[in-house]
Amino acid sequence: MWVKRCMCLCLVIVTADSTPTQANRTTGPSERAPGPVVLAAAERDSLIRSVVRDRAETEEWLRDRPTSYLATILRRDFEDRTTLAVGRAPDSDVRLDDAAVEPHHLRVTVVGDSFHVEAVDPNARFRVKDVELRDAMLGPSSVTVARFTLRLSHQRFPAIIVFDPRSPRLKEYKGLAYYPVDFSYRFVLRLEPDPRPDTVVILSTRGNRRRAVRVGWFDFRVGRARCRLEASRLLEPGVGENDLALFFRDATSGKETYPLGRYLDLERAPDGRYVLDFNHAYNPACAFSVHYNCPIPPRANTLRAAIRAGEKDSHYLGH
């Protein structure tokens, strides 16, 4: 689960023609709005073990891993510049105050959808997956300098996010809060495709405007409430043709769950349908750190029903 969190951090879909009425209906059950799947006992047990394992791995990652949300210490946006300097020197755009970092360690340049990373001082090196380099052309990814991890974030609004395993915020770790596993919130659904896939405006919590394709909708029932959520695919570097995004709010948002909303990764079933298991719903990175550029779920994805499954709000930032 923690890997998926890192892949899906930074967008919100906003469409001019989407309204709450179109997004979710509460007029009662319908043949067009299927309910949760019926599971055999053995399948339930296997799925419960999977959810519990994912939650444990996520908590372990958040507690002390080098790329934990709590390890972030700095974000530097490129804004109207194409190159940022990284080093120990006071004039560095991204200053890393550590003796193991050279005064002028790196020069990072945005080149289209990629980043050109160059070592500057003679003794400067950086690592990519444990391979030591002085020059590389990279897509959105991470490099390591001394003890620091630098995430090269693109999203067509490039930035460098710095992680430090000595971040004092790691001492704030207090675990994560979850609802009990409940498979009345697990659905296997067909995507109702948008007959004319729209390019929609995407906003982020940092005010950036980005683009995505609205690919269609999922209809389902929670109790007697009919719900509809729209799915989209980002038009950004590193996003694949089959990478669909789903961001939502519900009746628990701001009460039991994170006020901004939650995210759900989609799993493609062998028959072409999609698994929407809200037991895997998780909070955005901005629930933990101010250094992220997180999605705000669109008004069209505000459900009147309460989705009491998945991650609750653990109040890491005092919301």
Short mmCIF file of the C-alpha atoms (twelve columns), coordinates in Angstrom:
data_MODEL
# 
_entry.id   MODEL 
# 
loop_
_atom_site.group_PDB 
_atom_site.id 
_atom_site.type_symbol 
_atom_site.label_atom_id 
_atom_site.label_alt_id 
_atom_site.label_comp_id 
_atom_site.label_asym_id 
_atom_site.label_seq_id 
_atom_site.Cartn_x 
_atom_site.Cartn_y 
_atom_site.Cartn_z 
_atom_site.pdbx_PDB_model_num 
ATOM 1   C CA . MET A 1   0.000   0.000   0.000   1 
ATOM 2   C CA . TRP A 2   2.785   2.491   0.850   1 
ATOM 3   C CA . VAL A 3   4.156   2.122   -2.670  1 
ATOM 4   C CA . LYS A 4   0.794   3.026   -4.144  1 
ATOM 5   C CA . ARG A 5   0.606   6.079   -1.875  1 
ATOM 6   C CA . CYS A 6   3.846   7.362   -3.328  1 
ATOM 7   C CA . MET A 7   2.552   6.967   -6.847  1 
ATOM 8   C CA . CYS A 8   -0.662  8.885   -6.441  1 
ATOM 9   C CA . LEU A 9   -0.046  12.135  -4.633  1 
ATOM 10  C CA . CYS A 10  -0.714  15.281  -6.462  1 
ATOM 11  C CA . LEU A 11  -3.890  16.115  -8.339  1 
ATOM 12  C CA . VAL A 12  -7.499  17.011  -8.174  1 
ATOM 13  C CA . ILE A 13  -10.050 16.708  -10.944 1 
ATOM 14  C CA . VAL A 14  -12.388 19.627  -11.463 1 
ATOM 15  C CA . THR A 15  -14.947 19.583  -14.245 1 
ATOM 16  C CA . ALA A 16  -17.275 22.382  -15.098 1 
ATOM 17  C CA . ASP A 17  -20.199 20.115  -15.941 1 
ATOM 18  C CA . SER A 18  -20.011 17.783  -12.922 1 
ATOM 19  C CA . THR A 19  -22.504 18.413  -10.135 1 
ATOM 20  C CA . PRO A 20  -23.337 16.526  -6.937  1 
ATOM 21  C CA . THR A 21  -26.580 15.378  -8.540  1 
ATOM 22  C CA . GLN A 22  -24.693 13.801  -11.409 1 
ATOM 23  C CA . ALA A 23  -21.980 12.443  -9.170  1 
ATOM 24  C CA . ASN A 24  -23.982 10.464  -6.606  1 
ATOM 25  C CA . ARG A 25  -27.656 9.698   -6.268  1 
ATOM 26  C CA . THR A 26  -29.435 8.617   -3.114  1 
ATOM 27  C CA . THR A 27  -32.840 7.670   -4.476  1 
ATOM 28  C CA . GLY A 28  -32.596 4.000   -3.507  1 
ATOM 29  C CA . PRO A 29  -31.311 0.749   -4.989  1 
ATOM 30  C CA . SER A 30  -31.240 0.179   -8.713  1 
ATOM 31  C CA . GLU A 31  -30.254 -2.576  -11.088 1 
ATOM 32  C CA . ARG A 32  -27.744 -0.137  -12.553 1 
ATOM 33  C CA . ALA A 33  -26.144 0.395   -9.147  1 
ATOM 34  C CA . PRO A 34  -24.795 -2.972  -7.970  1 
ATOM 35  C CA . GLY A 35  -24.127 -3.758  -4.339  1 
ATOM 36  C CA . PRO A 36  -21.013 -5.285  -2.777  1 
ATOM 37  C CA . VAL A 37  -19.628 -8.614  -3.939  1 
ATOM 38  C CA . VAL A 38  -20.524 -11.857 -2.189  1 
ATOM 39  C CA . LEU A 39  -17.383 -13.630 -0.973  1 
ATOM 40  C CA . ALA A 40  -16.779 -17.226 0.023   1 
ATOM 41  C CA . ALA A 41  -15.339 -17.759 3.508   1 
ATOM 42  C CA . ALA A 42  -11.890 -18.733 2.224   1 
ATOM 43  C CA . GLU A 43  -11.716 -15.678 -0.030  1 
ATOM 44  C CA . ARG A 44  -12.766 -13.412 2.833   1 
ATOM 45  C CA . ASP A 45  -10.025 -14.821 5.055   1 
ATOM 46  C CA . SER A 46  -7.408  -14.350 2.345   1 
ATOM 47  C CA . LEU A 47  -8.495  -10.772 1.664   1 
ATOM 48  C CA . ILE A 48  -8.500  -9.912  5.368   1 
ATOM 49  C CA . ARG A 49  -4.929  -11.153 5.668   1 
ATOM 50  C CA . SER A 50  -3.969  -9.037  2.653   1 
ATOM 51  C CA . VAL A 51  -5.528  -5.873  4.106   1 
ATOM 52  C CA . VAL A 52  -3.903  -6.440  7.503   1 
ATOM 53  C CA . ARG A 53  -0.518  -7.035  5.853   1 
ATOM 54  C CA . ASP A 54  -0.807  -3.866  3.739   1 
ATOM 55  C CA . ARG A 55  -1.673  -1.815  6.803   1 
ATOM 56  C CA . ALA A 56  1.267   -3.171  8.767   1 
ATOM 57  C CA . GLU A 57  3.657   -2.445  5.889   1 
ATOM 58  C CA . THR A 58  2.305   1.098   5.571   1 
ATOM 59  C CA . GLU A 59  2.804   1.781   9.274   1 
ATOM 60  C CA . GLU A 60  6.324   0.356   9.160   1 
ATOM 61  C CA . TRP A 61  7.156   2.583   6.175   1 
ATOM 62  C CA . LEU A 62  5.726   5.698   7.831   1 
ATOM 63  C CA . ARG A 63  7.570   5.012   11.089  1 
ATOM 64  C CA . ASP A 64  11.177  5.008   9.921   1 
ATOM 65  C CA . ARG A 65  11.742  4.566   6.184   1 
ATOM 66  C CA . PRO A 66  13.892  7.149   4.323   1 
ATOM 67  C CA . THR A 67  10.962  8.225   2.124   1 
ATOM 68  C CA . SER A 68  8.337   8.343   4.876   1 
ATOM 69  C CA . TYR A 69  6.037   11.340  4.653   1 
ATOM 70  C CA . LEU A 70  7.408   12.314  8.072   1 
ATOM 71  C CA . ALA A 71  10.961  12.388  6.648   1 
ATOM 72  C CA . THR A 72  10.315  15.346  4.323   1 
ATOM 73  C CA . ILE A 73  12.179  18.508  5.286   1 
ATOM 74  C CA . LEU A 74  12.060  20.754  2.219   1 
ATOM 75  C CA . ARG A 75  10.280  21.365  -1.067  1 
ATOM 76  C CA . ARG A 76  11.681  23.634  -3.756  1 
ATOM 77  C CA . ASP A 77  9.551   24.341  -6.836  1 
ATOM 78  C CA . PHE A 78  11.259  25.246  -10.111 1 
ATOM 79  C CA . GLU A 79  8.524   27.818  -10.848 1 
ATOM 80  C CA . ASP A 80  9.755   29.859  -13.842 1 
ATOM 81  C CA . ARG A 81  13.281  28.415  -13.709 1 
ATOM 82  C CA . THR A 82  14.620  25.376  -15.538 1 
ATOM 83  C CA . THR A 83  17.634  24.653  -13.294 1 
ATOM 84  C CA . LEU A 84  18.142  24.368  -9.526  1 
ATOM 85  C CA . ALA A 85  21.467  24.083  -7.692  1 
ATOM 86  C CA . VAL A 86  21.806  21.548  -4.866  1 
ATOM 87  C CA . GLY A 87  24.625  21.689  -2.319  1 
ATOM 88  C CA . ARG A 88  26.027  22.797  1.024   1 
ATOM 89  C CA . ALA A 89  26.873  26.335  -0.109  1 
ATOM 90  C CA . PRO A 90  24.632  29.162  1.174   1 
ATOM 91  C CA . ASP A 91  23.774  30.172  -2.392  1 
ATOM 92  C CA . SER A 92  22.298  26.749  -3.238  1 
ATOM 93  C CA . ASP A 93  18.651  26.670  -4.264  1 
ATOM 94  C CA . VAL A 94  18.298  23.406  -2.339  1 
ATOM 95  C CA . ARG A 95  20.681  23.634  0.606   1 
ATOM 96  C CA . LEU A 96  21.756  20.413  2.334   1 
ATOM 97  C CA . ASP A 97  23.764  21.384  5.415   1 
ATOM 98  C CA . ASP A 98  25.905  18.298  5.853   1 
ATOM 99  C CA . ALA A 99  29.653  17.797  5.559   1 
ATOM 100 C CA . ALA A 100 29.119  14.814  3.251   1 
ATOM 101 C CA . VAL A 101 27.496  17.149  0.693   1 
ATOM 102 C CA . GLU A 102 29.787  19.199  -1.554  1 
ATOM 103 C CA . PRO A 103 29.297  22.991  -1.616  1 
ATOM 104 C CA . HIS A 104 28.056  22.769  -5.189  1 
ATOM 105 C CA . HIS A 105 26.951  19.182  -5.431  1 
ATOM 106 C CA . LEU A 106 24.315  18.937  -8.176  1 
ATOM 107 C CA . ARG A 107 22.750  20.864  -10.981 1 
ATOM 108 C CA . VAL A 108 19.218  19.625  -11.791 1 
ATOM 109 C CA . THR A 109 17.656  20.807  -15.055 1 
ATOM 110 C CA . VAL A 110 14.154  20.149  -16.347 1 
ATOM 111 C CA . VAL A 111 14.299  18.851  -19.926 1 
ATOM 112 C CA . GLY A 112 10.808  18.243  -21.252 1 
ATOM 113 C CA . ASP A 113 9.294   15.401  -19.213 1 
ATOM 114 C CA . SER A 114 12.668  14.482  -17.688 1 
ATOM 115 C CA . PHE A 115 15.429  15.784  -15.412 1 
ATOM 116 C CA . HIS A 116 19.105  16.145  -16.273 1 
ATOM 117 C CA . VAL A 117 21.104  15.589  -13.070 1 
ATOM 118 C CA . GLU A 118 24.779  16.586  -13.121 1 
ATOM 119 C CA . ALA A 119 27.416  16.474  -10.394 1 
ATOM 120 C CA . VAL A 120 29.259  19.818  -10.217 1 
ATOM 121 C CA . ASP A 121 32.162  19.732  -7.734  1 
ATOM 122 C CA . PRO A 122 34.896  17.188  -8.579  1 
ATOM 123 C CA . ASN A 123 34.130  14.926  -5.599  1 
ATOM 124 C CA . ALA A 124 30.353  15.112  -5.980  1 
ATOM 125 C CA . ARG A 125 28.388  11.943  -6.709  1 
ATOM 126 C CA . PHE A 126 24.758  10.876  -6.506  1 
ATOM 127 C CA . ARG A 127 23.133  7.452   -6.419  1 
ATOM 128 C CA . VAL A 128 20.279  5.962   -8.384  1 
ATOM 129 C CA . LYS A 129 19.237  2.547   -7.033  1 
ATOM 130 C CA . ASP A 130 22.661  2.131   -5.383  1 
ATOM 131 C CA . VAL A 131 24.535  2.954   -8.617  1 
ATOM 132 C CA . GLU A 132 26.922  5.885   -8.156  1 
ATOM 133 C CA . LEU A 133 26.774  8.460   -10.966 1 
ATOM 134 C CA . ARG A 134 27.926  11.908  -11.986 1 
ATOM 135 C CA . ASP A 135 25.506  12.480  -14.857 1 
ATOM 136 C CA . ALA A 136 22.111  11.038  -15.743 1 
ATOM 137 C CA . MET A 137 18.903  11.829  -17.596 1 
ATOM 138 C CA . LEU A 138 15.994  10.645  -15.436 1 
ATOM 139 C CA . GLY A 139 12.240  10.625  -15.503 1 
ATOM 140 C CA . PRO A 140 10.235  11.523  -12.394 1 
ATOM 141 C CA . SER A 141 12.078  9.501   -9.739  1 
ATOM 142 C CA . SER A 142 14.527  9.862   -6.850  1 
ATOM 143 C CA . VAL A 143 18.279  10.273  -6.368  1 
ATOM 144 C CA . THR A 144 20.343  9.988   -3.186  1 
ATOM 145 C CA . VAL A 145 22.954  12.503  -2.029  1 
ATOM 146 C CA . ALA A 146 24.774  11.530  1.166   1 
ATOM 147 C CA . ARG A 147 21.982  10.648  3.631   1 
ATOM 148 C CA . PHE A 148 19.318  12.636  1.743   1 
ATOM 149 C CA . THR A 149 16.812  11.418  -0.826  1 
ATOM 150 C CA . LEU A 150 15.762  13.947  -3.465  1 
ATOM 151 C CA . ARG A 151 12.492  13.215  -5.207  1 
ATOM 152 C CA . LEU A 152 12.327  14.693  -8.690  1 
ATOM 153 C CA . SER A 153 8.632   15.497  -8.952  1 
ATOM 154 C CA . HIS A 154 7.291   16.615  -12.331 1 
ATOM 155 C CA . GLN A 155 3.480   16.833  -12.753 1 
ATOM 156 C CA . ARG A 156 4.268   19.575  -15.324 1 
ATOM 157 C CA . PHE A 157 5.013   21.804  -12.311 1 
ATOM 158 C CA . PRO A 158 8.460   20.433  -11.385 1 
ATOM 159 C CA . ALA A 159 9.853   20.419  -7.860  1 
ATOM 160 C CA . ILE A 160 12.510  18.793  -5.701  1 
ATOM 161 C CA . ILE A 161 11.331  17.293  -2.405  1 
ATOM 162 C CA . VAL A 162 14.032  16.469  0.168   1 
ATOM 163 C CA . PHE A 163 13.809  13.558  2.610   1 
ATOM 164 C CA . ASP A 164 16.094  13.254  5.640   1 
ATOM 165 C CA . PRO A 165 16.223  10.064  7.756   1 
ATOM 166 C CA . ARG A 166 17.066  12.357  10.703  1 
ATOM 167 C CA . SER A 167 13.934  14.460  10.273  1 
ATOM 168 C CA . PRO A 168 12.665  15.433  13.728  1 
ATOM 169 C CA . ARG A 169 9.113   14.765  12.584  1 
ATOM 170 C CA . LEU A 170 9.783   11.032  12.586  1 
ATOM 171 C CA . LYS A 171 9.564   11.272  16.390  1 
ATOM 172 C CA . GLU A 172 5.904   12.259  15.948  1 
ATOM 173 C CA . TYR A 173 5.009   8.816   14.649  1 
ATOM 174 C CA . LYS A 174 1.912   7.449   16.387  1 
ATOM 175 C CA . GLY A 175 0.678   4.794   13.997  1 
ATOM 176 C CA . LEU A 176 -2.375  4.957   11.766  1 
ATOM 177 C CA . ALA A 177 -6.082  4.570   12.521  1 
ATOM 178 C CA . TYR A 178 -8.276  2.305   10.398  1 
ATOM 179 C CA . TYR A 179 -11.842 1.080   10.281  1 
ATOM 180 C CA . PRO A 180 -12.290 -2.659  10.827  1 
ATOM 181 C CA . VAL A 181 -12.231 -4.626  7.585   1 
ATOM 182 C CA . ASP A 182 -15.756 -4.633  6.147   1 
ATOM 183 C CA . PHE A 183 -16.474 -6.235  2.793   1 
ATOM 184 C CA . SER A 184 -19.810 -4.503  2.440   1 
ATOM 185 C CA . TYR A 185 -17.529 -1.799  0.970   1 
ATOM 186 C CA . ARG A 186 -15.908 -4.062  -1.648  1 
ATOM 187 C CA . PHE A 187 -17.285 -3.850  -5.189  1 
ATOM 188 C CA . VAL A 188 -16.429 -5.371  -8.549  1 
ATOM 189 C CA . LEU A 189 -17.741 -2.932  -11.152 1 
ATOM 190 C CA . ARG A 190 -17.789 -2.210  -14.825 1 
ATOM 191 C CA . LEU A 191 -16.514 1.175   -15.882 1 
ATOM 192 C CA . GLU A 192 -19.160 3.160   -17.718 1 
ATOM 193 C CA . PRO A 193 -16.910 4.777   -20.335 1 
ATOM 194 C CA . ASP A 194 -17.216 8.411   -21.204 1 
ATOM 195 C CA . PRO A 195 -18.398 8.285   -24.835 1 
ATOM 196 C CA . ARG A 196 -16.457 11.459  -25.483 1 
ATOM 197 C CA . PRO A 197 -13.518 11.377  -23.065 1 
ATOM 198 C CA . ASP A 198 -13.092 14.899  -21.783 1 
ATOM 199 C CA . THR A 199 -9.838  16.624  -21.010 1 
ATOM 200 C CA . VAL A 200 -10.567 18.128  -17.604 1 
ATOM 201 C CA . VAL A 201 -8.887  20.861  -15.607 1 
ATOM 202 C CA . ILE A 202 -6.887  19.592  -12.658 1 
ATOM 203 C CA . LEU A 203 -6.152  21.752  -9.661  1 
ATOM 204 C CA . SER A 204 -3.857  20.993  -6.748  1 
ATOM 205 C CA . THR A 205 -3.489  22.227  -3.194  1 
ATOM 206 C CA . ARG A 206 -0.624  24.429  -4.383  1 
ATOM 207 C CA . GLY A 207 -2.883  26.130  -6.924  1 
ATOM 208 C CA . ASN A 208 -1.465  24.493  -10.058 1 
ATOM 209 C CA . ARG A 209 -3.719  23.760  -13.031 1 
ATOM 210 C CA . ARG A 210 -3.126  20.408  -14.669 1 
ATOM 211 C CA . ARG A 211 -4.869  18.151  -17.146 1 
ATOM 212 C CA . ALA A 212 -6.396  14.692  -17.123 1 
ATOM 213 C CA . VAL A 213 -8.758  12.644  -19.252 1 
ATOM 214 C CA . ARG A 214 -12.063 11.720  -17.627 1 
ATOM 215 C CA . VAL A 215 -12.436 8.124   -18.743 1 
ATOM 216 C CA . GLY A 216 -15.791 7.250   -17.189 1 
ATOM 217 C CA . TRP A 217 -17.825 6.463   -14.086 1 
ATOM 218 C CA . PHE A 218 -18.518 3.735   -11.563 1 
ATOM 219 C CA . ASP A 219 -22.046 3.255   -10.183 1 
ATOM 220 C CA . PHE A 220 -22.668 1.251   -7.004  1 
ATOM 221 C CA . ARG A 221 -24.794 1.076   -3.861  1 
ATOM 222 C CA . VAL A 222 -23.769 1.681   -0.264  1 
ATOM 223 C CA . GLY A 223 -26.743 0.412   1.717   1 
ATOM 224 C CA . ARG A 224 -29.694 1.995   -0.084  1 
ATOM 225 C CA . ALA A 225 -27.677 4.963   -1.338  1 
ATOM 226 C CA . ARG A 226 -26.809 5.088   -5.034  1 
ATOM 227 C CA . CYS A 227 -23.289 6.393   -5.589  1 
ATOM 228 C CA . ARG A 228 -21.302 7.468   -8.621  1 
ATOM 229 C CA . LEU A 229 -17.582 8.211   -8.816  1 
ATOM 230 C CA . GLU A 230 -15.721 9.466   -11.860 1 
ATOM 231 C CA . ALA A 231 -12.359 8.012   -12.854 1 
ATOM 232 C CA . SER A 232 -9.621  9.829   -14.737 1 
ATOM 233 C CA . ARG A 233 -6.136  9.428   -16.145 1 
ATOM 234 C CA . LEU A 234 -3.532  12.122  -15.658 1 
ATOM 235 C CA . LEU A 235 -1.853  13.629  -18.682 1 
ATOM 236 C CA . GLU A 236 1.497   13.869  -16.918 1 
ATOM 237 C CA . PRO A 237 4.976   12.334  -17.190 1 
ATOM 238 C CA . GLY A 238 5.208   8.892   -15.646 1 
ATOM 239 C CA . VAL A 239 1.460   8.137   -15.834 1 
ATOM 240 C CA . GLY A 240 0.626   5.048   -17.879 1 
ATOM 241 C CA . GLU A 241 -2.310  4.503   -20.214 1 
ATOM 242 C CA . ASN A 242 -4.013  2.244   -17.655 1 
ATOM 243 C CA . ASP A 243 -3.285  4.313   -14.537 1 
ATOM 244 C CA . LEU A 244 -6.728  5.479   -13.438 1 
ATOM 245 C CA . ALA A 245 -7.225  7.777   -10.476 1 
ATOM 246 C CA . LEU A 246 -10.101 7.882   -8.002  1 
ATOM 247 C CA . PHE A 247 -10.373 10.613  -5.329  1 
ATOM 248 C CA . PHE A 248 -13.443 11.019  -3.162  1 
ATOM 249 C CA . ARG A 249 -15.086 12.567  -0.138  1 
ATOM 250 C CA . ASP A 250 -18.000 11.064  1.793   1 
ATOM 251 C CA . ALA A 251 -20.149 11.663  4.860   1 
ATOM 252 C CA . THR A 252 -17.221 10.797  7.172   1 
ATOM 253 C CA . SER A 253 -14.879 13.451  5.696   1 
ATOM 254 C CA . GLY A 254 -13.898 16.060  8.267   1 
ATOM 255 C CA . LYS A 255 -15.439 13.986  11.041  1 
ATOM 256 C CA . GLU A 256 -13.904 10.538  11.174  1 
ATOM 257 C CA . THR A 257 -11.670 10.757  8.101   1 
ATOM 258 C CA . TYR A 258 -9.292  13.325  6.637   1 
ATOM 259 C CA . PRO A 259 -11.182 16.541  5.726   1 
ATOM 260 C CA . LEU A 260 -9.688  16.874  2.240   1 
ATOM 261 C CA . GLY A 261 -10.831 13.388  1.251   1 
ATOM 262 C CA . ARG A 262 -9.285  10.001  0.508   1 
ATOM 263 C CA . TYR A 263 -7.902  8.085   -2.451  1 
ATOM 264 C CA . LEU A 264 -8.524  4.596   -3.785  1 
ATOM 265 C CA . ASP A 265 -6.334  2.676   -6.220  1 
ATOM 266 C CA . LEU A 266 -8.173  0.624   -8.840  1 
ATOM 267 C CA . GLU A 267 -7.442  -3.039  -9.509  1 
ATOM 268 C CA . ARG A 268 -8.352  -4.519  -12.899 1 
ATOM 269 C CA . ALA A 269 -10.164 -7.866  -12.652 1 
ATOM 270 C CA . PRO A 270 -9.503  -10.645 -15.222 1 
ATOM 271 C CA . ASP A 271 -12.949 -10.100 -16.799 1 
ATOM 272 C CA . GLY A 272 -12.235 -6.406  -17.461 1 
ATOM 273 C CA . ARG A 273 -14.160 -5.073  -14.488 1 
ATOM 274 C CA . TYR A 274 -12.517 -3.107  -11.676 1 
ATOM 275 C CA . VAL A 275 -12.207 -3.906  -7.987  1 
ATOM 276 C CA . LEU A 276 -13.131 -0.983  -5.744  1 
ATOM 277 C CA . ASP A 277 -12.300 -2.133  -2.217  1 
ATOM 278 C CA . PHE A 278 -12.701 0.803   0.138   1 
ATOM 279 C CA . ASN A 279 -10.895 -1.151  2.866   1 
ATOM 280 C CA . HIS A 280 -7.805  0.071   0.973   1 
ATOM 281 C CA . ALA A 281 -8.888  3.740   0.924   1 
ATOM 282 C CA . TYR A 282 -6.022  5.908   2.162   1 
ATOM 283 C CA . ASN A 283 -5.179  9.495   3.060   1 
ATOM 284 C CA . PRO A 284 -3.227  11.863  0.806   1 
ATOM 285 C CA . ALA A 285 0.363   12.765  1.622   1 
ATOM 286 C CA . CYS A 286 -0.698  16.235  2.747   1 
ATOM 287 C CA . ALA A 287 -2.400  14.619  5.751   1 
ATOM 288 C CA . PHE A 288 1.154   14.101  7.035   1 
ATOM 289 C CA . SER A 289 3.428   16.727  5.453   1 
ATOM 290 C CA . VAL A 290 3.189   20.281  4.128   1 
ATOM 291 C CA . HIS A 291 5.715   19.481  1.389   1 
ATOM 292 C CA . TYR A 292 3.266   17.742  -0.949  1 
ATOM 293 C CA . ASN A 293 0.963   18.920  -3.700  1 
ATOM 294 C CA . CYS A 294 -2.174  16.864  -3.043  1 
ATOM 295 C CA . PRO A 295 -5.443  16.270  -4.906  1 
ATOM 296 C CA . ILE A 296 -8.673  17.793  -3.701  1 
ATOM 297 C CA . PRO A 297 -11.457 15.421  -4.745  1 
ATOM 298 C CA . PRO A 298 -13.803 17.044  -7.259  1 
ATOM 299 C CA . ARG A 299 -17.267 18.075  -6.210  1 
ATOM 300 C CA . ALA A 300 -18.586 15.341  -8.508  1 
ATOM 301 C CA . ASN A 301 -16.912 12.765  -6.249  1 
ATOM 302 C CA . THR A 302 -18.513 13.903  -3.000  1 
ATOM 303 C CA . LEU A 303 -20.650 11.013  -1.769  1 
ATOM 304 C CA . ARG A 304 -23.572 11.505  0.575   1 
ATOM 305 C CA . ALA A 305 -23.113 7.980   1.887   1 
ATOM 306 C CA . ALA A 306 -20.665 7.238   4.705   1 
ATOM 307 C CA . ILE A 307 -17.743 5.036   3.630   1 
ATOM 308 C CA . ARG A 308 -16.692 3.572   6.981   1 
ATOM 309 C CA . ALA A 309 -13.837 1.563   5.550   1 
ATOM 310 C CA . GLY A 310 -10.147 2.157   5.059   1 
ATOM 311 C CA . GLU A 311 -8.001  4.805   6.724   1 
ATOM 312 C CA . LYS A 312 -9.267  7.275   9.306   1 
ATOM 313 C CA . ASP A 313 -7.728  10.643  10.147  1 
ATOM 314 C CA . SER A 314 -4.784  10.181  12.520  1 
ATOM 315 C CA . HIS A 315 -4.367  13.981  12.911  1 
ATOM 316 C CA . TYR A 316 -0.652  14.265  12.163  1 
ATOM 317 C CA . LEU A 317 -0.960  17.929  11.203  1 
ATOM 318 C CA . GLY A 318 -3.496  18.976  13.802  1 
ATOM 319 C CA . HIS A 319 -6.503  19.223  11.492  1 
# 
